PDB file of C-alpha atoms in Angstrom:
ATOM      1  CA  MET A 801      -6.764  -1.313 -28.936  1.00 44.00           C
ATOM      2  CA  ASP A 802      -7.869  -4.053 -26.593  1.00 40.00           C
ATOM      3  CA  ARG A 803      -8.579  -2.979 -23.084  1.00 41.00           C
ATOM      4  CA  ALA A 804      -8.563  -5.198 -20.072  1.00 41.00           C
ATOM      5  CA  ARG A 805     -11.850  -5.895 -18.323  1.00 41.00           C
ATOM      6  CA  PRO A 806     -12.253  -3.581 -15.259  1.00 41.00           C
ATOM      7  CA  ILE A 807     -11.636  -5.100 -11.878  1.00 39.00           C
ATOM      8  CA  THR A 808     -14.790  -5.859 -10.050  1.00 38.00           C
ATOM      9  CA  ARG A 809     -15.760  -3.789  -7.032  1.00 39.00           C
ATOM     10  CA  GLU A 810     -13.937  -4.610  -3.903  1.00 40.00           C
ATOM     11  CA  ARG A 811     -16.414  -5.668  -1.262  1.00 38.00           C
ATOM     12  CA  ASP A 812     -16.090  -7.775   1.817  1.00 33.00           C
ATOM     13  CA  ARG A 813     -17.832 -10.971   0.777  1.00 33.00           C
ATOM     14  CA  LYS A 814     -16.920 -12.611   4.045  1.00 35.00           C
ATOM     15  CA  ASP A 815     -18.783 -10.215   6.235  1.00 37.00           C
ATOM     16  CA  PRO A 816     -22.550  -9.792   5.347  1.00 35.00           C
ATOM     17  CA  ARG A 817     -22.594  -6.470   7.095  1.00 36.00           C
ATOM     18  CA  HIS A 818     -20.477  -4.995   4.364  1.00 36.00           C
ATOM     19  CA  ARG A 819     -22.312  -6.424   1.302  1.00 36.00           C
ATOM     20  CA  HIS A 820     -24.792  -3.651   0.754  1.00 35.00           C
ATOM     21  CA  ARG A 821     -23.026  -0.527   1.745  1.00 38.00           C
ATOM     22  CA  THR A 822     -20.054   1.536   0.612  1.00 42.00           C
ATOM     23  CA  ARG A 823     -17.391   2.512   3.034  1.00 50.00           C
ATOM     24  CA  GLN A 824     -16.474   6.181   2.992  1.00 60.00           C
ATOM     25  CA  PHE A 825     -13.021   7.191   4.037  1.00 60.00           C
ATOM     26  CA  GLU A 826     -13.480  10.663   5.451  1.00 67.00           C
ATOM     27  CA  HIS A 827     -11.536  13.728   6.430  1.00 66.00           C
ATOM     28  CA  PRO A 828     -11.539  13.924  10.272  1.00 58.00           C
ATOM     29  CA  ALA A 829     -12.775  17.555  10.265  1.00 56.00           C
ATOM     30  CA  ALA A 830     -15.876  16.639   8.224  1.00 55.00           C
ATOM     31  CA  HIS A 831     -16.563  13.710  10.491  1.00 51.00           C
ATOM     32  CA  GLN A 832     -16.186  15.795  13.681  1.00 51.00           C
ATOM     33  CA  GLN A 833     -18.828  18.273  12.481  1.00 48.00           C
ATOM     34  CA  ARG A 834     -21.430  15.563  12.615  1.00 49.00           C
ATOM     35  CA  ARG A 835     -20.268  13.739  15.688  1.00 46.00           C
ATOM     36  CA  THR A 836     -22.187  14.288  18.905  1.00 41.00           C
ATOM     37  CA  PRO A 837     -19.982  13.417  21.867  1.00 41.00           C
ATOM     38  CA  ARG A 838     -21.479  11.024  24.386  1.00 39.00           C
ATOM     39  CA  HIS A 839     -21.682  12.130  27.982  1.00 36.00           C
ATOM     40  CA  GLY A 840     -18.818  10.686  30.043  1.00 38.00           C
ATOM     41  CA  ASP A 841     -16.876   9.439  26.972  1.00 37.00           C
ATOM     42  CA  LEU A 842     -13.428   9.673  28.505  1.00 32.00           C
ATOM     43  CA  ARG A 843     -11.828   6.695  26.855  1.00 33.00           C
ATOM     44  CA  THR A 844      -8.199   7.077  25.961  1.00 31.00           C
ATOM     45  CA  THR A 845      -6.467   5.908  22.826  1.00 31.00           C
ATOM     46  CA  PRO A 846      -3.765   3.265  23.027  1.00 33.00           C
ATOM     47  CA  ARG A 847      -0.248   3.827  21.770  1.00 33.00           C
ATOM     48  CA  ILE A 848       0.822   1.553  18.982  1.00 33.00           C
ATOM     49  CA  GLY A 849       4.382   1.201  17.897  1.00 38.00           C
ATOM     50  CA  GLY A 850       5.376   4.142  20.156  1.00 37.00           C
ATOM     51  CA  SER A 851       3.093   6.608  18.402  1.00 37.00           C
ATOM     52  CA  LEU A 852      -0.241   7.929  19.448  1.00 33.00           C
ATOM     53  CA  VAL A 853      -2.629   7.023  16.640  1.00 35.00           C
ATOM     54  CA  GLY A 854      -5.901   8.377  18.104  1.00 38.00           C
ATOM     55  CA  GLY A 855      -8.586   8.748  15.444  1.00 38.00           C
ATOM     56  CA  LEU A 856      -6.312   7.065  12.888  1.00 35.00           C
ATOM     57  CA  VAL A 857      -7.136   3.701  14.340  1.00 34.00           C
ATOM     58  CA  VAL A 858     -10.748   3.870  13.311  1.00 34.00           C
ATOM     59  CA  ALA A 859     -10.004   5.456  10.024  1.00 39.00           C
ATOM     60  CA  ALA A 860      -7.335   2.853   9.259  1.00 38.00           C
ATOM     61  CA  ALA A 861      -9.723   0.078  10.140  1.00 37.00           C
ATOM     62  CA  VAL A 862     -12.152   1.394   7.588  1.00 38.00           C
ATOM     63  CA  LEU A 863      -9.412   1.828   5.025  1.00 41.00           C
ATOM     64  CA  LEU A 864      -7.942  -1.637   5.387  1.00 39.00           C
ATOM     65  CA  ALA A 865     -11.360  -3.167   5.146  1.00 39.00           C
ATOM     66  CA  GLY A 866     -11.415  -2.251   1.496  1.00 44.00           C
ATOM     67  CA  CYS A 867      -7.844  -3.213   0.588  1.00 46.00           C
ATOM     68  CA  ASP A 868      -7.007  -5.736  -2.056  1.00 60.00           C
ATOM     69  CA  SER A 869      -6.573  -9.239  -0.699  1.00 40.00           C
ATOM     70  CA  ALA A 870      -6.110 -10.940  -4.032  1.00 36.00           C
ATOM     71  CA  VAL A 871      -3.498 -10.108  -6.579  1.00 34.00           C
ATOM     72  CA  GLY A 872      -5.190  -7.950  -9.262  1.00 34.00           C
ATOM     73  CA  ILE A 873      -7.879 -10.440 -10.221  1.00 32.00           C
ATOM     74  CA  PRO A 874     -11.666 -10.362 -10.224  1.00 35.00           C
ATOM     75  CA  ASN A 875     -13.620 -11.337  -7.070  1.00 35.00           C
ATOM     76  CA  GLU A 876     -11.131  -9.751  -4.737  1.00 40.00           C
ATOM     77  CA  GLU A 877     -12.083 -10.007  -1.110  1.00 36.00           C
ATOM     78  CA  PRO A 878     -10.983  -7.187   1.274  1.00 37.00           C
ATOM     79  CA  THR A 879      -8.994  -8.038   4.273  1.00 37.00           C
ATOM     80  CA  ARG A 880     -10.319  -7.714   7.769  1.00 32.00           C
ATOM     81  CA  ALA A 881     -10.065  -4.292   9.309  1.00 31.00           C
ATOM     82  CA  THR A 882      -7.180  -3.709  11.635  1.00 31.00           C
ATOM     83  CA  ALA A 883      -5.380  -0.864  13.321  1.00 31.00           C
ATOM     84  CA  HIS A 884      -2.035  -0.198  11.706  1.00 32.00           C
ATOM     85  CA  THR A 885       1.302   0.395  13.417  1.00 29.00           C
ATOM     86  CA  THR A 886       4.065   2.756  12.602  1.00 29.00           C
ATOM     87  CA  THR A 887       6.631   0.045  12.034  1.00 31.00           C
ATOM     88  CA  PRO A 888       8.660   0.883   8.850  1.00 33.00           C
ATOM     89  CA  SER A 889       7.860  -0.814   5.591  1.00 33.00           C
ATOM     90  CA  THR A 890       9.853  -1.613   2.518  1.00 33.00           C
ATOM     91  CA  LEU A 891      10.167  -0.494  -1.128  1.00 39.00           C
ATOM     92  CA  ALA A 892      10.778   3.001   0.069  1.00 41.00           C
ATOM     93  CA  PRO A 893      12.861   4.654   2.838  1.00 37.00           C
ATOM     94  CA  THR A 894      11.055   5.357   6.063  1.00 36.00           C
ATOM     95  CA  THR A 895      11.278   8.184   8.610  1.00 35.00           C
ATOM     96  CA  PRO A 896      11.426   6.408  12.001  1.00 38.00           C
ATOM     97  CA  SER A 897      14.870   5.997  13.426  1.00 38.00           C
ATOM     98  CA  THR A 898      16.156   2.457  13.813  1.00 39.00           C
ATOM     99  CA  SER A 899      16.897   3.421  17.439  1.00 47.00           C
ATOM    100  CA  VAL A 900      13.244   3.095  18.293  1.00 76.00           C
ATOM    101  CA  LEU A 901      12.960  -0.384  16.872  1.00 85.00           C
ATOM    102  CA  PRO A 902      12.812  -3.360  19.219  1.00 84.00           C
ATOM    103  CA  PRO A 903      15.906  -5.575  19.466  1.00 93.00           C
ATOM    104  CA  ILE A 904      15.983  -8.690  17.272  1.00 95.00           C
ATOM    105  CA  PRO A 905      14.513 -11.601  19.196  1.00 95.00           C
ATOM    106  CA  ALA A 906      17.022 -14.219  20.212  1.00 95.00           C
ATOM    107  CA  ASN A 907      14.925 -16.900  18.441  1.00 95.00           C
ATOM    108  CA  ALA A 908      14.566 -14.919  15.234  1.00 97.00           C
ATOM    109  CA  PRO A 909      15.019 -16.864  12.016  1.00 97.00           C
ATOM    110  CA  GLN A 910      18.460 -16.811  10.459  1.00 97.00           C
ATOM    111  CA  VAL A 911      19.013 -14.339   7.657  1.00 98.00           C
ATOM    112  CA  ALA A 912      22.257 -14.625   5.727  1.00 98.00           C
ATOM    113  CA  ALA A 913      24.546 -11.582   5.665  1.00 97.00           C
ATOM    114  CA  VAL A 914      24.862  -9.477   2.532  1.00 97.00           C
ATOM    115  CA  PRO A 915      28.428  -8.556   1.564  1.00 96.00           C
ATOM    116  CA  GLY A 916      28.934  -4.820   1.528  1.00 94.00           C
ATOM    117  CA  LEU A 917      25.530  -4.113   3.111  1.00 96.00           C
ATOM    118  CA  PRO A 918      25.566  -5.087   6.800  1.00 96.00           C
ATOM    119  CA  ALA A 919      22.206  -3.390   7.613  1.00 96.00           C
ATOM    120  CA  ALA A 920      20.243  -5.657   5.222  1.00 97.00           C
ATOM    121  CA  ALA A 921      20.143  -8.887   7.211  1.00 97.00           C
ATOM    122  CA  PRO A 922      19.046  -7.329  10.568  1.00 97.00           C
ATOM    123  CA  ALA A 923      16.274  -5.337   8.786  1.00 97.00           C
ATOM    124  CA  VAL A 924      14.886  -8.464   7.183  1.00 98.00           C
ATOM    125  CA  GLN A 925      15.424 -10.485  10.331  1.00 98.00           C
ATOM    126  CA  ARG A 926      13.130  -8.306  12.369  1.00 97.00           C
ATOM    127  CA  TRP A 927      10.427  -8.845   9.754  1.00 98.00           C
ATOM    128  CA  ALA A 928      11.212 -12.620   9.649  1.00 98.00           C
ATOM    129  CA  ALA A 929      10.721 -12.785  13.354  1.00 97.00           C
ATOM    130  CA  ASP A 930       7.221 -11.351  12.859  1.00 97.00           C
ATOM    131  CA  LEU A 931       6.542 -13.665   9.937  1.00 97.00           C
ATOM    132  CA  GLN A 932       7.282 -16.564  12.298  1.00 95.00           C
ATOM    133  CA  THR A 933       4.962 -15.377  15.121  1.00 95.00           C
ATOM    134  CA  GLU A 934       2.474 -12.790  13.903  1.00 96.00           C
ATOM    135  CA  THR A 935      -0.811 -13.203  12.013  1.00 96.00           C
ATOM    136  CA  ILE A 936      -1.063 -12.088   8.331  1.00 96.00           C
ATOM    137  CA  THR A 937      -3.349  -9.299   9.621  1.00 96.00           C
ATOM    138  CA  ALA A 938      -0.566  -7.982  11.774  1.00 97.00           C
ATOM    139  CA  LEU A 939       1.882  -8.188   8.909  1.00 97.00           C
ATOM    140  CA  GLN A 940      -0.485  -6.349   6.660  1.00 96.00           C
ATOM    141  CA  ALA A 941      -0.551  -3.523   9.183  1.00 95.00           C
ATOM    142  CA  LYS A 942       3.190  -3.349   9.567  1.00 95.00           C
ATOM    143  CA  CYS A 943       3.831  -3.571   5.781  1.00 96.00           C
ATOM    144  CA  TRP A 944       1.414  -0.768   5.029  1.00 95.00           C
ATOM    145  CA  THR A 945       3.121   0.398   1.833  1.00 94.00           C
ATOM    146  CA  MET A 946       2.120  -2.888   0.236  1.00 95.00           C
ATOM    147  CA  ALA A 947      -1.335  -3.950  -0.883  1.00 96.00           C
ATOM    148  CA  PRO A 948      -2.720  -6.137   1.964  1.00 95.00           C
ATOM    149  CA  GLY A 949      -3.741  -8.842  -0.504  1.00 95.00           C
ATOM    150  CA  ASN A 950      -0.282  -9.038  -1.858  1.00 96.00           C
ATOM    151  CA  VAL A 951       0.999  -9.463   1.697  1.00 97.00           C
ATOM    152  CA  ALA A 952      -1.341 -12.339   2.317  1.00 97.00           C
ATOM    153  CA  ASP A 953      -0.445 -14.108  -0.860  1.00 96.00           C
ATOM    154  CA  MET A 954       3.273 -13.546  -0.782  1.00 96.00           C
ATOM    155  CA  TYR A 955       3.807 -14.455   2.802  1.00 97.00           C
ATOM    156  CA  GLU A 956       1.722 -17.608   2.799  1.00 94.00           C
ATOM    157  CA  GLY A 957       4.619 -20.055   2.350  1.00 93.00           C
ATOM    158  CA  LYS A 958       6.599 -19.283   5.531  1.00 96.00           C
ATOM    159  CA  GLN A 959       8.996 -22.233   5.466  1.00 97.00           C
ATOM    160  CA  ALA A 960       9.977 -21.637   1.858  1.00 98.00           C
ATOM    161  CA  ILE A 961      10.650 -17.972   2.640  1.00 98.00           C
ATOM    162  CA  LEU A 962      12.712 -18.670   5.757  1.00 98.00           C
ATOM    163  CA  SER A 963      14.711 -21.289   3.795  1.00 98.00           C
ATOM    164  CA  ALA A 964      15.497 -18.725   1.082  1.00 98.00           C
ATOM    165  CA  LEU A 965      16.700 -16.259   3.690  1.00 98.00           C
ATOM    166  CA  THR A 966      19.416 -18.644   4.830  1.00 98.00           C
ATOM    167  CA  GLN A 967      21.060 -18.468   1.386  1.00 98.00           C
ATOM    168  CA  PRO A 968      23.734 -15.801   0.729  1.00 96.00           C
ATOM    169  CA  GLY A 969      22.248 -12.403   0.097  1.00 97.00           C
ATOM    170  CA  VAL A 970      23.156 -10.611  -3.103  1.00 96.00           C
ATOM    171  CA  ALA A 971      22.996  -6.827  -3.442  1.00 96.00           C
ATOM    172  CA  THR A 972      22.669  -4.858  -6.693  1.00 94.00           C
ATOM    173  CA  GLU A 973      22.429  -1.140  -7.170  1.00 92.00           C
ATOM    174  CA  ASP A 974      18.668  -1.165  -6.367  1.00 90.00           C
ATOM    175  CA  THR A 975      17.818  -4.445  -4.566  1.00 93.00           C
ATOM    176  CA  VAL A 976      18.892  -7.110  -2.161  1.00 96.00           C
ATOM    177  CA  THR A 977      17.939 -10.730  -2.823  1.00 97.00           C
ATOM    178  CA  TRP A 978      17.988 -14.132  -1.158  1.00 98.00           C
ATOM    179  CA  LYS A 979      16.792 -17.140  -3.093  1.00 97.00           C
ATOM    180  CA  THR A 980      16.585 -20.851  -3.441  1.00 97.00           C
ATOM    181  CA  ARG A 981      15.753 -22.842  -6.577  1.00 97.00           C
ATOM    182  CA  THR A 982      12.019 -22.281  -5.888  1.00 97.00           C
ATOM    183  CA  THR A 983      11.628 -19.071  -3.862  1.00 97.00           C
ATOM    184  CA  THR A 984      13.051 -15.540  -4.202  1.00 97.00           C
ATOM    185  CA  VAL A 985      12.913 -12.951  -1.439  1.00 97.00           C
ATOM    186  CA  THR A 986      13.825  -9.362  -2.310  1.00 96.00           C
ATOM    187  CA  ILE A 987      13.805  -5.838  -0.794  1.00 96.00           C
ATOM    188  CA  ASP A 988      14.637  -2.459  -2.072  1.00 92.00           C
ATOM    189  CA  ARG A 989      18.209  -1.638  -1.168  1.00 93.00           C
ATOM    190  CA  THR A 990      17.171   1.638   0.674  1.00 90.00           C
ATOM    191  CA  ALA A 991      14.851  -0.415   2.901  1.00 92.00           C
ATOM    192  CA  ALA A 992      17.872  -1.907   4.654  1.00 94.00           C
ATOM    193  CA  ASP A 993      18.472   1.470   6.382  1.00 91.00           C
ATOM    194  CA  THR A 994      15.063   1.535   7.920  1.00 90.00           C
ATOM    195  CA  GLY A 995      15.733  -1.368  10.256  1.00 94.00           C
ATOM    196  CA  TYR A 996      12.587  -3.198   9.315  1.00 95.00           C
ATOM    197  CA  ALA A 997      12.110  -4.389   5.782  1.00 96.00           C
ATOM    198  CA  CYS A 998       9.033  -6.110   4.307  1.00 97.00           C
ATOM    199  CA  PRO A 999      10.157  -8.047   1.216  1.00 97.00           C
ATOM    200  CA  ARG A1000       8.415  -9.113  -1.958  1.00 96.00           C
ATOM    201  CA  VAL A1001       8.316 -12.875  -2.454  1.00 96.00           C
ATOM    202  CA  PHE A1002       7.849 -14.742  -5.663  1.00 95.00           C
ATOM    203  CA  ALA A1003       8.756 -17.980  -7.430  1.00 95.00           C
ATOM    204  CA  THR A1004      12.325 -18.061  -8.664  1.00 95.00           C
ATOM    205  CA  GLY A1005      12.470 -17.446 -12.385  1.00 93.00           C
ATOM    206  CA  GLU A1006       9.160 -15.574 -12.476  1.00 91.00           C
ATOM    207  CA  ASP A1007       8.564 -11.864 -12.886  1.00 82.00           C
ATOM    208  CA  SER A1008       8.614  -9.969  -9.632  1.00 75.00           C
ATOM    209  CA  GLY A1009       6.829  -7.020 -11.252  1.00 75.00           C
ATOM    210  CA  LEU A1010       3.994  -5.017  -9.744  1.00 86.00           C
ATOM    211  CA  ASN A1011       0.374  -5.922 -10.263  1.00 93.00           C
ATOM    212  CA  ASP A1012      -2.975  -4.136 -10.440  1.00 95.00           C
ATOM    213  CA  ALA A1013      -3.449  -4.428  -6.703  1.00 96.00           C
ATOM    214  CA  ASP A1014      -0.311  -2.362  -6.262  1.00 96.00           C
ATOM    215  CA  ALA A1015      -1.718   0.359  -8.491  1.00 97.00           C
ATOM    216  CA  ARG A1016      -4.978   0.507  -6.596  1.00 98.00           C
ATOM    217  CA  HIS A1017      -3.202   0.619  -3.282  1.00 97.00           C
ATOM    218  CA  THR A1018      -1.033   3.508  -4.536  1.00 97.00           C
ATOM    219  CA  VAL A1019      -4.176   5.486  -5.218  1.00 98.00           C
ATOM    220  CA  ARG A1020      -5.701   4.456  -1.933  1.00 97.00           C
ATOM    221  CA  ARG A1021      -2.626   5.814  -0.090  1.00 97.00           C
ATOM    222  CA  TYR A1022      -2.694   9.056  -2.145  1.00 98.00           C
ATOM    223  CA  LEU A1023      -6.412   9.668  -1.379  1.00 98.00           C
ATOM    224  CA  ALA A1024      -5.983   8.792   2.311  1.00 97.00           C
ATOM    225  CA  ARG A1025      -3.310  11.511   2.446  1.00 96.00           C
ATOM    226  CA  SER A1026      -5.537  13.931   0.562  1.00 96.00           C
ATOM    227  CA  VAL A1027      -8.427  13.624   3.058  1.00 96.00           C
ATOM    228  CA  GLY A1028      -6.093  14.032   5.979  1.00 95.00           C
ATOM    229  CA  VAL A1029      -5.915  10.468   7.293  1.00 95.00           C
ATOM    230  CA  PRO A1030      -2.901   8.642   5.824  1.00 96.00           C
ATOM    231  CA  LEU A1031      -2.424   4.957   6.382  1.00 94.00           C
ATOM    232  CA  ASP A1032       0.530   5.721   8.597  1.00 93.00           C
ATOM    233  CA  PRO A1033       1.724   9.071   9.955  1.00 93.00           C
ATOM    234  CA  ALA A1034       5.001   8.571   8.142  1.00 91.00           C
ATOM    235  CA  ASP A1035       3.270   8.281   4.744  1.00 94.00           C
ATOM    236  CA  LYS A1036       4.191  11.647   3.230  1.00 93.00           C
ATOM    237  CA  GLU A1037       5.106  12.587  -0.302  1.00 94.00           C
ATOM    238  CA  GLY A1038       8.582  13.725   0.626  1.00 91.00           C
ATOM    239  CA  THR A1039       9.470  10.278   2.001  1.00 88.00           C
ATOM    240  CA  TYR A1040       7.248   7.966  -0.029  1.00 90.00           C
ATOM    241  CA  PRO A1041       6.718   9.653  -3.440  1.00 93.00           C
ATOM    242  CA  LEU A1042       3.522   8.588  -5.141  1.00 95.00           C
ATOM    243  CA  VAL A1043       3.376  11.345  -7.869  1.00 96.00           C
ATOM    244  CA  CYS A1044       5.412  10.846 -11.020  1.00 95.00           C
ATOM    245  CA  LYS A1045       8.226  13.385 -11.483  1.00 94.00           C
ATOM    246  CA  ALA A1046       7.959  16.026 -14.171  1.00 94.00           C
ATOM    247  CA  SER A1047      11.383  15.121 -15.541  1.00 93.00           C
ATOM    248  CA  PRO A1048      12.171  13.167 -17.559  1.00 92.00           C
ATOM    249  CA  ALA A1049       9.130  13.997 -19.671  1.00 94.00           C
ATOM    250  CA  THR A1050       8.158  10.457 -20.659  1.00 93.00           C
ATOM    251  CA  TRP A1051       4.401  10.577 -20.009  1.00 95.00           C
ATOM    252  CA  ASP A1052       2.468   8.939 -22.882  1.00 95.00           C
ATOM    253  CA  PRO A1053      -0.439   6.777 -21.745  1.00 95.00           C
ATOM    254  CA  THR A1054      -2.160   6.785 -25.096  1.00 93.00           C
ATOM    255  CA  GLY A1055       0.884   5.962 -27.185  1.00 93.00           C
ATOM    256  CA  THR A1056       1.047   9.092 -29.210  1.00 94.00           C
ATOM    257  CA  GLY A1057       4.807   8.892 -29.560  1.00 93.00           C
ATOM    258  CA  LYS A1058       5.020  12.490 -28.222  1.00 95.00           C
ATOM    259  CA  PRO A1059       5.682  12.127 -24.476  1.00 95.00           C
ATOM    260  CA  ILE A1060       5.200  15.043 -22.092  1.00 96.00           C
ATOM    261  CA  ALA A1061       5.799  15.758 -18.407  1.00 96.00           C
ATOM    262  CA  ALA A1062       3.387  13.925 -16.165  1.00 96.00           C
ATOM    263  CA  PRO A1063       0.454  16.494 -15.708  1.00 97.00           C
ATOM    264  CA  LEU A1064       0.014  15.930 -11.940  1.00 97.00           C
ATOM    265  CA  ALA A1065       3.615  16.783 -11.279  1.00 96.00           C
ATOM    266  CA  ASN A1066       2.820  20.404 -12.165  1.00 93.00           C
ATOM    267  CA  ASN A1067      -0.605  20.473 -10.539  1.00 94.00           C
ATOM    268  CA  THR A1068      -0.194  18.606  -7.269  1.00 90.00           C
ATOM    269  CA  GLY A1069      -3.153  20.465  -5.666  1.00 90.00           C
ATOM    270  CA  LYS A1070      -5.701  18.983  -8.058  1.00 91.00           C
ATOM    271  CA  LEU A1071      -7.575  17.182  -5.265  1.00 92.00           C
ATOM    272  CA  THR A1072      -7.450  20.017  -2.807  1.00 91.00           C
ATOM    273  CA  GLY A1073     -10.765  20.112  -0.962  1.00 93.00           C
ATOM    274  CA  ALA A1074     -11.425  16.340  -1.082  1.00 95.00           C
ATOM    275  CA  THR A1075     -13.117  15.196   2.108  1.00 96.00           C
ATOM    276  CA  LYS A1076     -13.705  11.498   1.548  1.00 96.00           C
ATOM    277  CA  PHE A1077     -13.576   8.669  -0.997  1.00 97.00           C
ATOM    278  CA  ALA A1078     -15.369   5.379  -1.448  1.00 96.00           C
ATOM    279  CA  ASP A1079     -12.638   2.896  -0.649  1.00 90.00           C
ATOM    280  CA  GLN A1080     -14.890  -0.090  -1.478  1.00 89.00           C
ATOM    281  CA  GLU A1081     -15.613   1.279  -4.936  1.00 95.00           C
ATOM    282  CA  ILE A1082     -12.015   1.397  -6.227  1.00 96.00           C
ATOM    283  CA  GLN A1083     -11.678  -0.217  -9.627  1.00 97.00           C
ATOM    284  CA  SER A1084      -8.843  -0.541 -12.179  1.00 97.00           C
ATOM    285  CA  GLU A1085      -8.399  -1.078 -15.824  1.00 96.00           C
ATOM    286  CA  ARG A1086      -5.212  -1.800 -17.778  1.00 94.00           C
ATOM    287  CA  LEU A1087      -4.611   0.777 -20.549  1.00 94.00           C
ATOM    288  CA  ARG A1088      -1.364  -0.245 -22.334  1.00 87.00           C
ATOM    289  CA  ALA A1089       1.957  -1.847 -21.460  1.00 83.00           C
ATOM    290  CA  ASP A1090       3.103   0.379 -18.597  1.00 90.00           C
ATOM    291  CA  TYR A1091      -0.120   2.281 -17.816  1.00 96.00           C
ATOM    292  CA  ILE A1092      -3.209   1.558 -15.702  1.00 97.00           C
ATOM    293  CA  ALA A1093      -6.316   3.601 -14.860  1.00 98.00           C
ATOM    294  CA  VAL A1094      -7.833   3.528 -11.369  1.00 98.00           C
ATOM    295  CA  GLN A1095     -11.340   4.889 -10.792  1.00 98.00           C
ATOM    296  CA  VAL A1096     -12.602   6.094  -7.373  1.00 98.00           C
ATOM    297  CA  PRO A1097     -15.660   8.129  -6.250  1.00 98.00           C
ATOM    298  CA  VAL A1098     -14.274  11.182  -4.417  1.00 97.00           C
ATOM    299  CA  THR A1099     -16.363  13.752  -2.481  1.00 97.00           C
ATOM    300  CA  ASN A1100     -15.393  17.355  -2.200  1.00 95.00           C
ATOM    301  CA  ALA A1101     -16.052  19.968   0.516  1.00 94.00           C
ATOM    302  CA  ALA A1102     -19.398  20.934  -1.090  1.00 95.00           C
ATOM    303  CA  GLY A1103     -20.624  17.376  -0.740  1.00 96.00           C
ATOM    304  CA  VAL A1104     -20.442  16.568  -4.461  1.00 96.00           C
ATOM    305  CA  THR A1105     -19.230  13.086  -5.293  1.00 97.00           C
ATOM    306  CA  GLN A1106     -17.519  12.498  -8.625  1.00 97.00           C
ATOM    307  CA  THR A1107     -15.673   9.483  -9.993  1.00 97.00           C
ATOM    308  CA  ARG A1108     -12.107  10.516 -10.562  1.00 98.00           C
ATOM    309  CA  THR A1109      -9.728   8.545 -12.793  1.00 98.00           C
ATOM    310  CA  PHE A1110      -6.154   8.236 -11.781  1.00 98.00           C
ATOM    311  CA  THR A1111      -3.623   7.209 -14.433  1.00 98.00           C
ATOM    312  CA  LEU A1112      -0.501   5.478 -13.219  1.00 97.00           C
ATOM    313  CA  THR A1113       2.639   3.974 -14.678  1.00 95.00           C
ATOM    314  CA  ASP A1114       5.269   1.596 -13.443  1.00 89.00           C
ATOM    315  CA  GLY A1115       7.662   2.485 -16.199  1.00 71.00           C
ATOM    316  CA  HIS A1116       8.565   6.024 -15.174  1.00 63.00           C
ATOM    317  CA  GLU A1117      12.308   6.630 -14.743  1.00 64.00           C
ATOM    318  CA  GLY A1118      13.274   7.457 -11.127  1.00 54.00           C
ATOM    319  CA  SER A1119      10.114   5.904  -9.656  1.00 59.00           C
ATOM    320  CA  LYS A1120      10.093   2.798  -7.449  1.00 73.00           C
ATOM    321  CA  GLY A1121       6.843   1.038  -8.133  1.00 87.00           C
ATOM    322  CA  TYR A1122       3.712   2.801  -9.505  1.00 94.00           C
ATOM    323  CA  CYS A1123       3.493   6.509  -9.635  1.00 95.00           C
ATOM    324  CA  ILE A1124       0.434   8.699 -10.393  1.00 97.00           C
ATOM    325  CA  GLY A1125       0.841  10.929 -13.392  1.00 97.00           C
ATOM    326  CA  ASP A1126      -2.630  12.403 -13.941  1.00 97.00           C
ATOM    327  CA  VAL A1127      -6.055  12.757 -12.409  1.00 97.00           C
ATOM    328  CA  SER A1128      -9.239  13.501 -14.404  1.00 95.00           C
ATOM    329  CA  PRO A1129     -11.667  15.053 -14.574  1.00 93.00           C
TER     330      PRO A1129
END
């Protein structure tokens, strides 16, 4: 069986300071044990998006520095580090109430209404206002459920996107879509209720499916949670499921024809004790049609670092996007 060539290591080729070192994303407790406070260090932490992010700002900066900025291809360059906000994202429901969201700017781009789903247009319009005025770096921070590289690539053609949003929106059971002959903009239907929806954008007529960068970002989010510093405080399994469900039992990454329940679903504590992971060393390899393996060096509480392999699928019933079904060893 042919196997795809592993994705090259993700390093920041734009910043020479990052060329010869591996970033470690670390549990805050482990970091605190080694930190010696400086006398008179009374600096306060800013509030972002209405939530106190504290130490998460530094950790998120490290994390985003290793994120995909190309779409699942070799020679990927990480995006610049940035502090993230708690603005809701798309492709999954979010926890913040829409009551804390800012009003839609008077000069926000037009977004056509969606029959039967009145919340969809305002949710996308808030995002469209940011698309019109914010930098890609800021959008990457707000759309934190998406691989930063995908955000950069998909949101590059602003005028084409804004033009598509003026067309009548069409809702299905799972998605809401606006499109022209050349550009399609789509969100998950549940994202409309969050008040702020970051869409996926692709050429009309092409596959809008997930790519390898999405799989790596799924693992990145899972590990960030595991070491105690999620990309966003709202990023929790109950709201944003990343683990494949045990039922239906359709897990079969090697094509045996005898599917089983996803192993991780019944052993969710498999990475208990992880303290950090090498974000810049995340690699991926396509296994078969719906499965992909992602390798990451992970360090446990004893200081032992081991490369762990996460197996994901984008074909599991009941999952939106990639889900992780197994971790080995």
